[in-house]
Amino acid sequence: EISCVTGVQTCALPISSTSMYLTLLAAGAWFRNNEKPAIFATALSAILSWPFTAVLGVPIALDLLIFRRRFNTFIVWSAFSALAILGPILMCDTFYYGKPVFASLNIVIYNVLTDHGPDLYGTEPASFYLFNGLLNFNFVFPAALATLPLRYALAILFGEKNFPTRGKQLPVWLSQLGMYLWLLIFWTQAHKEERFLFPAYPLIVLAGALALDTTQRLIQVLLSRGSARGYLDGTGWMAALALLGFGLLSLLRITALYQHYHGSTDVWMRVNELEGGPRTTIVCVGKEWYRFPSSFFLPDTSFKIGFLQSEFKGQLPKYYSAPRDGLLPTQITHDDFNDQNLEEPSRYTNPAKCHYIVDLEDGSETPRQPSYAGQPNWTKVMEVDFLDPSASHSFLRAFYVPFLNSRYC
């Protein structure tokens, strides 16, 4: 397996997706008055997966400490969760690293308490999450963002009876607070990634459902001259229409992703069918290093990945060393790693040592990343179409529309 660039977080555990599922579990338990599993799932997400997801547990803490005054439950189960989760994690990490290690604390220290932090890995404008939200949730995302102020505005205009904000168990603002806190924190950070939204996905869906409920109530109030009584009976078509529209746009998005970008996976599936020789077979990647999916796409352990020099000038991964001097591979430290994302020339493989090269021919050839397919000493084994974003319609490359995509993409 290939180790991480900085060693700050594990590569094997998809932390954002794990946190997403634990957020779903914690919120669901909380809404059903099961405080104990809600606390445990929040702690598990923050300690095992991603420490910043503790923010998503703030509404649960406020509810238990301020509204319900369940001090004993909160304190006892917070302590129990910390001990039950921390103990095995610290023992495991300390064993494999050969020294005391608390990975979650290291993530916080690196990303928050250092003078360089995650901005080294790229920054994005404020519109980044807006576009990502629209791509992944289409019209539900702006509806989710607007639902809380809209709900309270309508409660003022048409009364609490028609647009309840206090709720049977929780005030509406508290049920939505986690999503707004998460978006506020990450939207204001210069370094942005799509996966940073993952933990809040269940809360975005919840806010979208509340937006639909609010809209149904508003239509009923306008049609019945002031009352939202029985609003579900008269506006059921809206729910069906919203689900149909959301489902259709999501299907168009999924189809576009497959039709436009499956070429990379197809090529790696072909690599998986290659036959190796008695010696190590090296499959090299240059500017396509970040689309290398996994070592599981290599036929067997006689195949290795090699990195070619490209216009990417950051630090690339490295294989673990073999055990030596009684040390596990994870306990061996190296001098050719850095936490500044600086280019490390020792990572590069000479093209002459590559048996195969996986590359994208997109006309971006430079001295650092030439067109290997055009060189006489290389034979093309397989090629698949791949979408050129710069030459494609922005909407049609994001959402597949039959007949139009082949013309404008």
Short mmCIF file of C-alpha atoms in Angstrom, two decimals:
data_model
loop_
_atom_site.label_atom_id
_atom_site.label_comp_id
_atom_site.label_asym_id
_atom_site.label_seq_id
_atom_site.Cartn_x
_atom_site.Cartn_y
_atom_site.Cartn_z
CA GLU A 1 0.00 0.00 0.00
CA ILE A 2 1.10 3.58 -0.57
CA SER A 3 1.60 5.72 2.53
CA CYS A 4 0.25 9.21 2.98
CA VAL A 5 1.89 12.40 1.80
CA THR A 6 2.38 13.92 5.25
CA GLY A 7 1.36 11.13 7.57
CA VAL A 8 -1.18 13.47 9.14
CA GLN A 9 -4.17 11.26 8.45
CA THR A 10 -4.79 7.70 7.40
CA CYS A 11 -5.33 6.91 3.72
CA ALA A 12 -7.16 3.65 4.34
CA LEU A 13 -10.17 5.09 6.15
CA PRO A 14 -12.36 7.49 4.11
CA ILE A 15 -12.85 9.82 7.04
CA SER A 16 -15.39 12.15 5.42
CA SER A 17 -17.74 9.30 4.44
CA THR A 18 -17.34 7.61 7.84
CA SER A 19 -18.23 10.89 9.56
CA MET A 20 -21.24 11.27 7.27
CA TYR A 21 -22.68 7.94 8.38
CA LEU A 22 -21.96 8.68 12.04
CA THR A 23 -23.62 12.09 11.70
CA LEU A 24 -26.69 10.34 10.32
CA LEU A 25 -26.65 7.91 13.24
CA ALA A 26 -26.11 10.62 15.87
CA ALA A 27 -28.81 12.94 14.51
CA GLY A 28 -31.31 10.11 14.10
CA ALA A 29 -30.76 8.93 17.67
CA TRP A 30 -31.02 12.48 18.98
CA PHE A 31 -34.32 13.16 17.21
CA ARG A 32 -35.69 9.92 18.70
CA ASN A 33 -34.63 10.98 22.23
CA ASN A 34 -31.91 8.33 22.38
CA GLU A 35 -29.25 10.58 23.85
CA LYS A 36 -26.70 7.87 24.68
CA PRO A 37 -26.10 6.54 21.15
CA ALA A 38 -26.21 10.14 19.88
CA ILE A 39 -23.34 11.09 22.20
CA PHE A 40 -21.39 7.93 21.41
CA ALA A 41 -21.74 8.30 17.62
CA THR A 42 -20.63 11.94 17.82
CA ALA A 43 -17.59 10.98 19.90
CA LEU A 44 -16.76 8.10 17.56
CA SER A 45 -16.89 10.45 14.57
CA ALA A 46 -14.68 13.07 16.23
CA ILE A 47 -12.09 10.71 17.74
CA LEU A 48 -11.90 7.82 15.28
CA SER A 49 -12.70 9.66 12.08
CA TRP A 50 -12.38 13.46 11.90
CA PRO A 51 -11.99 15.70 14.98
CA PHE A 52 -13.71 18.70 13.39
CA THR A 53 -17.02 16.80 13.32
CA ALA A 54 -17.31 17.55 17.03
CA VAL A 55 -18.91 20.78 15.78
CA LEU A 56 -21.88 18.72 14.55
CA GLY A 57 -22.43 17.58 18.13
CA VAL A 58 -22.83 21.13 19.46
CA PRO A 59 -26.64 21.17 18.98
CA ILE A 60 -26.92 17.86 20.85
CA ALA A 61 -24.85 19.25 23.72
CA LEU A 62 -26.92 22.44 23.85
CA ASP A 63 -30.14 20.43 23.92
CA LEU A 64 -29.01 18.15 26.74
CA LEU A 65 -27.32 20.83 28.85
CA ILE A 66 -29.59 23.85 28.37
CA PHE A 67 -33.01 22.68 27.23
CA ARG A 68 -33.40 19.24 28.84
CA ARG A 69 -30.84 19.71 31.63
CA ARG A 70 -29.63 16.13 31.36
CA PHE A 71 -26.28 16.94 32.93
CA ASN A 72 -25.57 13.49 34.30
CA THR A 73 -26.37 11.74 31.02
CA PHE A 74 -24.19 14.13 29.02
CA ILE A 75 -21.20 14.02 31.37
CA VAL A 76 -21.27 10.28 32.07
CA TRP A 77 -21.74 9.23 28.44
CA SER A 78 -19.22 11.76 27.15
CA ALA A 79 -16.65 10.36 29.56
CA PHE A 80 -17.59 6.76 28.80
CA SER A 81 -17.43 7.37 25.04
CA ALA A 82 -14.04 9.07 25.28
CA LEU A 83 -12.55 6.25 27.36
CA ALA A 84 -14.12 3.45 25.30
CA ILE A 85 -12.93 4.95 22.00
CA LEU A 86 -9.67 6.61 23.00
CA GLY A 87 -8.21 3.60 24.77
CA PRO A 88 -8.15 1.17 21.82
CA ILE A 89 -7.19 3.90 19.34
CA LEU A 90 -4.22 5.12 21.38
CA MET A 91 -3.05 1.55 21.97
CA CYS A 92 -3.33 0.69 18.27
CA ASP A 93 -1.65 3.86 16.97
CA THR A 94 1.12 3.71 19.57
CA PHE A 95 1.87 0.10 18.65
CA TYR A 96 2.02 0.67 14.90
CA TYR A 97 3.93 3.96 15.08
CA GLY A 98 6.25 2.80 17.82
CA LYS A 99 5.64 5.93 19.89
CA PRO A 100 2.67 7.63 21.61
CA VAL A 101 0.42 8.99 18.86
CA PHE A 102 -3.01 10.62 19.00
CA ALA A 103 -3.90 11.04 15.32
CA SER A 104 -6.95 13.28 15.84
CA LEU A 105 -4.90 15.70 17.91
CA ASN A 106 -2.22 15.76 15.22
CA ILE A 107 -4.84 16.68 12.62
CA VAL A 108 -5.99 19.65 14.72
CA ILE A 109 -2.43 20.78 15.43
CA TYR A 110 -1.42 20.65 11.77
CA ASN A 111 -4.56 22.26 10.33
CA VAL A 112 -5.26 24.84 13.03
CA LEU A 113 -2.18 25.52 15.13
CA THR A 114 0.58 25.69 12.50
CA ASP A 115 1.47 28.73 10.40
CA HIS A 116 1.10 26.82 7.10
CA GLY A 117 -1.77 24.37 7.58
CA PRO A 118 -3.94 23.00 4.77
CA ASP A 119 -3.67 26.06 2.49
CA LEU A 120 -0.51 24.49 1.08
CA TYR A 121 -2.72 22.01 -0.77
CA GLY A 122 -4.63 24.67 -2.72
CA THR A 123 -7.22 27.35 -2.11
CA GLU A 124 -10.60 27.95 -3.71
CA PRO A 125 -12.98 30.94 -4.02
CA ALA A 126 -16.13 31.33 -1.94
CA SER A 127 -18.24 30.01 -4.82
CA PHE A 128 -16.58 26.56 -4.61
CA TYR A 129 -19.03 25.00 -2.13
CA LEU A 130 -21.99 26.67 -3.79
CA PHE A 131 -21.19 24.94 -7.08
CA ASN A 132 -20.44 21.66 -5.34
CA GLY A 133 -23.72 21.82 -3.44
CA LEU A 134 -25.62 22.49 -6.65
CA LEU A 135 -23.89 19.61 -8.43
CA ASN A 136 -24.60 17.10 -5.67
CA PHE A 137 -28.03 18.28 -4.46
CA ASN A 138 -29.21 20.52 -7.35
CA PHE A 139 -32.15 22.72 -6.23
CA VAL A 140 -32.27 21.09 -2.77
CA PHE A 141 -29.01 22.78 -1.73
CA PRO A 142 -30.15 26.44 -2.06
CA ALA A 143 -33.50 25.42 -0.57
CA ALA A 144 -31.68 23.91 2.43
CA LEU A 145 -29.64 27.09 2.94
CA ALA A 146 -32.74 29.30 2.84
CA THR A 147 -35.14 27.17 4.87
CA LEU A 148 -34.36 28.45 8.38
CA PRO A 149 -34.77 32.20 7.74
CA LEU A 150 -37.76 31.47 5.52
CA ARG A 151 -39.44 29.37 8.19
CA TYR A 152 -39.09 32.05 10.85
CA ALA A 153 -40.13 34.83 8.47
CA LEU A 154 -43.31 32.95 7.58
CA ALA A 155 -43.98 32.24 11.26
CA ILE A 156 -43.95 35.99 11.87
CA LEU A 157 -46.18 36.71 8.87
CA PHE A 158 -48.71 33.86 9.22
CA GLY A 159 -48.38 32.81 12.84
CA GLU A 160 -46.67 30.06 14.82
CA LYS A 161 -49.69 27.79 14.39
CA ASN A 162 -49.23 27.63 10.62
CA PHE A 163 -45.44 27.58 10.65
CA PRO A 164 -44.32 26.08 13.95
CA THR A 165 -40.75 26.91 14.90
CA ARG A 166 -40.75 25.62 18.46
CA GLY A 167 -41.32 22.01 17.45
CA LYS A 168 -42.73 19.18 19.53
CA GLN A 169 -39.31 18.29 20.97
CA LEU A 170 -36.76 20.72 19.55
CA PRO A 171 -36.90 24.27 18.22
CA VAL A 172 -36.35 24.36 14.48
CA TRP A 173 -33.21 26.48 14.76
CA LEU A 174 -31.56 23.89 16.99
CA SER A 175 -32.31 21.03 14.59
CA GLN A 176 -30.67 23.02 11.77
CA LEU A 177 -27.80 24.52 13.77
CA GLY A 178 -25.29 21.75 12.99
CA MET A 179 -25.53 22.30 9.24
CA TYR A 180 -25.14 26.06 9.50
CA LEU A 181 -22.18 25.79 11.89
CA TRP A 182 -20.45 23.31 9.59
CA LEU A 183 -20.96 25.39 6.47
CA LEU A 184 -19.95 28.59 8.25
CA ILE A 185 -16.66 27.10 9.42
CA PHE A 186 -15.62 25.39 6.20
CA TRP A 187 -17.00 27.98 3.81
CA THR A 188 -14.75 30.61 5.38
CA GLN A 189 -11.60 28.47 5.04
CA ALA A 190 -9.35 29.18 2.06
CA HIS A 191 -8.61 25.48 1.49
CA LYS A 192 -11.79 23.81 0.24
CA GLU A 193 -12.52 20.26 -0.87
CA GLU A 194 -15.77 18.62 -1.90
CA ARG A 195 -15.31 15.87 0.71
CA PHE A 196 -15.37 18.48 3.48
CA LEU A 197 -19.14 18.76 2.93
CA PHE A 198 -19.72 15.01 3.34
CA PRO A 199 -20.24 14.94 7.14
CA ALA A 200 -23.07 17.48 6.84
CA TYR A 201 -24.86 15.71 3.97
CA PRO A 202 -27.55 14.14 6.23
CA LEU A 203 -28.28 17.58 7.71
CA ILE A 204 -28.51 19.14 4.24
CA VAL A 205 -31.07 16.50 3.29
CA LEU A 206 -32.99 17.24 6.51
CA ALA A 207 -32.98 20.96 5.75
CA GLY A 208 -34.20 20.22 2.24
CA ALA A 209 -37.09 18.20 3.65
CA LEU A 210 -37.94 21.08 5.98
CA ALA A 211 -37.87 23.45 2.99
CA LEU A 212 -40.40 21.22 1.22
CA ASP A 213 -42.60 21.10 4.33
CA THR A 214 -42.44 24.90 4.63
CA THR A 215 -43.37 25.35 0.97
CA GLN A 216 -46.32 22.97 1.29
CA ARG A 217 -47.56 24.90 4.30
CA LEU A 218 -47.20 28.21 2.45
CA ILE A 219 -49.17 26.97 -0.57
CA GLN A 220 -51.94 25.68 1.70
CA VAL A 221 -52.07 28.98 3.61
CA LEU A 222 -52.34 30.97 0.40
CA LEU A 223 -54.99 28.68 -1.08
CA SER A 224 -57.09 28.36 2.08
CA ARG A 225 -56.85 32.03 3.03
CA GLY A 226 -54.81 31.80 6.18
CA SER A 227 -54.74 28.24 7.52
CA ALA A 228 -52.23 25.42 6.99
CA ARG A 229 -54.53 22.80 8.49
CA GLY A 230 -54.46 19.59 6.46
CA TYR A 231 -51.64 20.93 4.31
CA LEU A 232 -50.30 17.45 3.54
CA ASP A 233 -53.58 16.38 1.94
CA GLY A 234 -53.74 19.25 -0.50
CA THR A 235 -50.08 19.56 -1.38
CA GLY A 236 -48.96 15.96 -1.74
CA TRP A 237 -48.34 16.60 -5.42
CA MET A 238 -45.56 19.02 -4.44
CA ALA A 239 -43.67 16.30 -2.59
CA ALA A 240 -44.03 13.96 -5.56
CA LEU A 241 -42.91 16.69 -7.97
CA ALA A 242 -39.89 17.58 -5.79
CA LEU A 243 -38.80 13.95 -5.55
CA LEU A 244 -39.27 13.47 -9.28
CA GLY A 245 -37.28 16.60 -10.13
CA PHE A 246 -34.51 15.83 -7.67
CA GLY A 247 -34.32 12.22 -8.83
CA LEU A 248 -34.21 13.17 -12.51
CA LEU A 249 -31.46 15.77 -12.05
CA SER A 250 -29.48 13.35 -9.88
CA LEU A 251 -29.80 10.68 -12.55
CA LEU A 252 -28.58 13.13 -15.19
CA ARG A 253 -25.64 13.99 -12.95
CA ILE A 254 -24.71 10.34 -12.36
CA THR A 255 -24.99 9.59 -16.08
CA ALA A 256 -22.79 12.57 -16.94
CA LEU A 257 -20.09 11.46 -14.51
CA TYR A 258 -20.06 7.99 -16.02
CA GLN A 259 -20.31 8.98 -19.68
CA HIS A 260 -17.67 11.70 -19.45
CA TYR A 261 -15.11 10.31 -17.03
CA HIS A 262 -15.27 6.51 -16.96
CA GLY A 263 -12.27 6.35 -19.27
CA SER A 264 -9.84 6.51 -16.36
CA THR A 265 -11.46 3.55 -14.60
CA ASP A 266 -11.65 1.59 -17.88
CA VAL A 267 -7.93 2.00 -18.40
CA TRP A 268 -7.13 0.82 -14.87
CA MET A 269 -9.44 -2.15 -15.35
CA ARG A 270 -7.32 -2.98 -18.40
CA VAL A 271 -4.16 -2.60 -16.32
CA ASN A 272 -5.63 -5.13 -13.91
CA GLU A 273 -5.72 -7.67 -16.75
CA LEU A 274 -2.03 -7.33 -17.63
CA GLU A 275 0.31 -10.25 -17.19
CA GLY A 276 3.44 -9.67 -15.20
CA GLY A 277 6.85 -11.20 -15.69
CA PRO A 278 9.35 -12.79 -13.32
CA ARG A 279 10.51 -9.33 -12.25
CA THR A 280 8.67 -6.30 -10.92
CA THR A 281 6.41 -4.62 -13.48
CA ILE A 282 6.28 -0.84 -13.06
CA VAL A 283 3.14 1.05 -14.09
CA CYS A 284 3.90 4.77 -14.21
CA VAL A 285 1.68 7.84 -13.89
CA GLY A 286 2.64 11.45 -14.46
CA LYS A 287 0.05 14.21 -14.34
CA GLU A 288 -2.57 11.47 -13.85
CA TRP A 289 -1.17 10.52 -10.42
CA TYR A 290 -4.24 11.83 -8.59
CA ARG A 291 -6.60 9.62 -10.61
CA PHE A 292 -4.79 6.45 -9.60
CA PRO A 293 -7.68 4.70 -7.82
CA SER A 294 -6.05 2.04 -5.65
CA SER A 295 -3.38 -0.66 -5.58
CA PHE A 296 -6.26 -3.13 -5.87
CA PHE A 297 -6.37 -2.23 -9.58
CA LEU A 298 -2.91 -3.77 -10.04
CA PRO A 299 -2.96 -7.49 -11.00
CA ASP A 300 -0.76 -8.67 -8.12
CA THR A 301 2.07 -7.63 -5.82
CA SER A 302 4.65 -7.98 -8.61
CA PHE A 303 3.25 -4.74 -10.05
CA LYS A 304 4.34 -1.40 -8.60
CA ILE A 305 3.34 2.21 -9.20
CA GLY A 306 5.98 4.68 -10.39
CA PHE A 307 5.61 8.46 -10.47
CA LEU A 308 6.86 10.48 -13.44
CA GLN A 309 7.79 14.12 -13.27
CA SER A 310 4.97 16.47 -14.27
CA GLU A 311 3.86 20.06 -13.78
CA PHE A 312 2.58 19.08 -10.36
CA LYS A 313 5.33 20.21 -8.02
CA GLY A 314 3.98 18.99 -4.69
CA GLN A 315 4.97 15.98 -2.61
CA LEU A 316 3.95 12.58 -3.94
CA PRO A 317 3.32 9.34 -1.99
CA LYS A 318 5.93 6.69 -1.26
CA TYR A 319 5.81 2.98 -0.58
CA TYR A 320 6.37 1.75 2.94
CA SER A 321 9.81 0.32 3.62
CA ALA A 322 10.33 -3.35 4.35
CA PRO A 323 10.57 -4.26 8.06
CA ARG A 324 14.08 -3.89 9.42
CA ASP A 325 15.89 -3.89 12.75
CA GLY A 326 12.80 -5.32 14.42
CA LEU A 327 10.70 -2.32 13.34
CA LEU A 328 7.39 -2.46 11.51
CA PRO A 329 7.14 -0.48 8.24
CA THR A 330 4.95 2.10 9.99
CA GLN A 331 7.60 2.61 12.68
CA ILE A 332 10.38 3.53 10.26
CA THR A 333 10.91 7.26 9.77
CA HIS A 334 12.34 8.84 6.62
CA ASP A 335 14.15 12.07 5.87
CA ASP A 336 12.50 12.49 2.47
CA PHE A 337 9.09 13.55 3.82
CA ASN A 338 7.99 17.09 4.71
CA ASP A 339 4.87 18.82 6.02
CA GLN A 340 5.19 21.75 3.59
CA ASN A 341 3.98 19.86 0.49
CA LEU A 342 7.36 20.59 -1.12
CA GLU A 343 8.39 18.63 -4.19
CA GLU A 344 10.51 15.57 -3.34
CA PRO A 345 12.58 14.57 -6.42
CA SER A 346 13.37 11.14 -4.97
CA ARG A 347 9.76 10.11 -5.67
CA TYR A 348 10.21 10.21 -9.44
CA THR A 349 10.83 7.19 -11.63
CA ASN A 350 12.91 7.38 -14.80
CA PRO A 351 10.55 6.75 -17.77
CA ALA A 352 13.07 4.23 -19.11
CA LYS A 353 12.27 2.00 -16.11
CA CYS A 354 8.51 2.03 -16.77
CA HIS A 355 6.88 -0.97 -18.40
CA TYR A 356 3.53 0.81 -18.82
CA ILE A 357 2.40 4.44 -18.58
CA VAL A 358 -1.13 5.62 -17.87
CA ASP A 359 -1.51 9.19 -19.12
CA LEU A 360 -4.03 11.72 -20.44
CA GLU A 361 -3.45 13.13 -23.91
CA ASP A 362 -5.00 16.59 -23.60
CA GLY A 363 -2.56 18.83 -25.42
CA SER A 364 -0.93 20.10 -22.23
CA GLU A 365 2.51 18.73 -23.05
CA THR A 366 5.51 20.49 -21.55
CA PRO A 367 9.16 19.47 -21.06
CA ARG A 368 8.21 18.11 -17.63
CA GLN A 369 5.21 16.14 -18.97
CA PRO A 370 5.74 15.14 -22.62
CA SER A 371 3.36 13.16 -24.78
CA TYR A 372 4.61 9.63 -24.23
CA ALA A 373 2.11 8.15 -26.69
CA GLY A 374 3.76 10.13 -29.48
CA GLN A 375 7.24 8.78 -28.78
CA PRO A 376 8.48 5.94 -31.00
CA ASN A 377 9.67 3.77 -28.09
CA TRP A 378 6.14 3.42 -26.72
CA THR A 379 3.28 1.35 -28.12
CA LYS A 380 -0.32 2.32 -27.40
CA VAL A 381 -2.10 -0.60 -25.70
CA MET A 382 -5.48 1.00 -25.01
CA GLU A 383 -7.11 4.40 -25.31
CA VAL A 384 -10.52 5.65 -24.16
CA ASP A 385 -12.28 8.98 -24.69
CA PHE A 386 -12.18 11.45 -21.81
CA LEU A 387 -14.07 14.73 -21.61
CA ASP A 388 -12.16 17.97 -22.23
CA PRO A 389 -13.71 20.47 -19.77
CA SER A 390 -12.28 23.55 -21.51
CA ALA A 391 -13.98 22.61 -24.79
CA SER A 392 -17.32 21.55 -23.29
CA HIS A 393 -20.50 23.34 -22.27
CA SER A 394 -20.41 23.94 -18.50
CA PHE A 395 -23.96 22.69 -17.82
CA LEU A 396 -23.88 19.77 -20.23
CA ARG A 397 -20.60 18.45 -18.86
CA ALA A 398 -22.21 18.40 -15.41
CA PHE A 399 -25.63 17.00 -16.37
CA TYR A 400 -26.14 14.53 -19.20
CA VAL A 401 -28.77 15.51 -21.77
CA PRO A 402 -29.27 12.99 -24.61
CA PHE A 403 -28.27 14.21 -28.08
CA LEU A 404 -27.00 17.56 -26.81
CA ASN A 405 -24.01 16.21 -24.91
CA SER A 406 -22.42 14.59 -27.95
CA ARG A 407 -22.68 17.92 -29.74
CA TYR A 408 -21.52 20.35 -27.06
CA CYS A 409 -19.09 18.16 -25.07
#
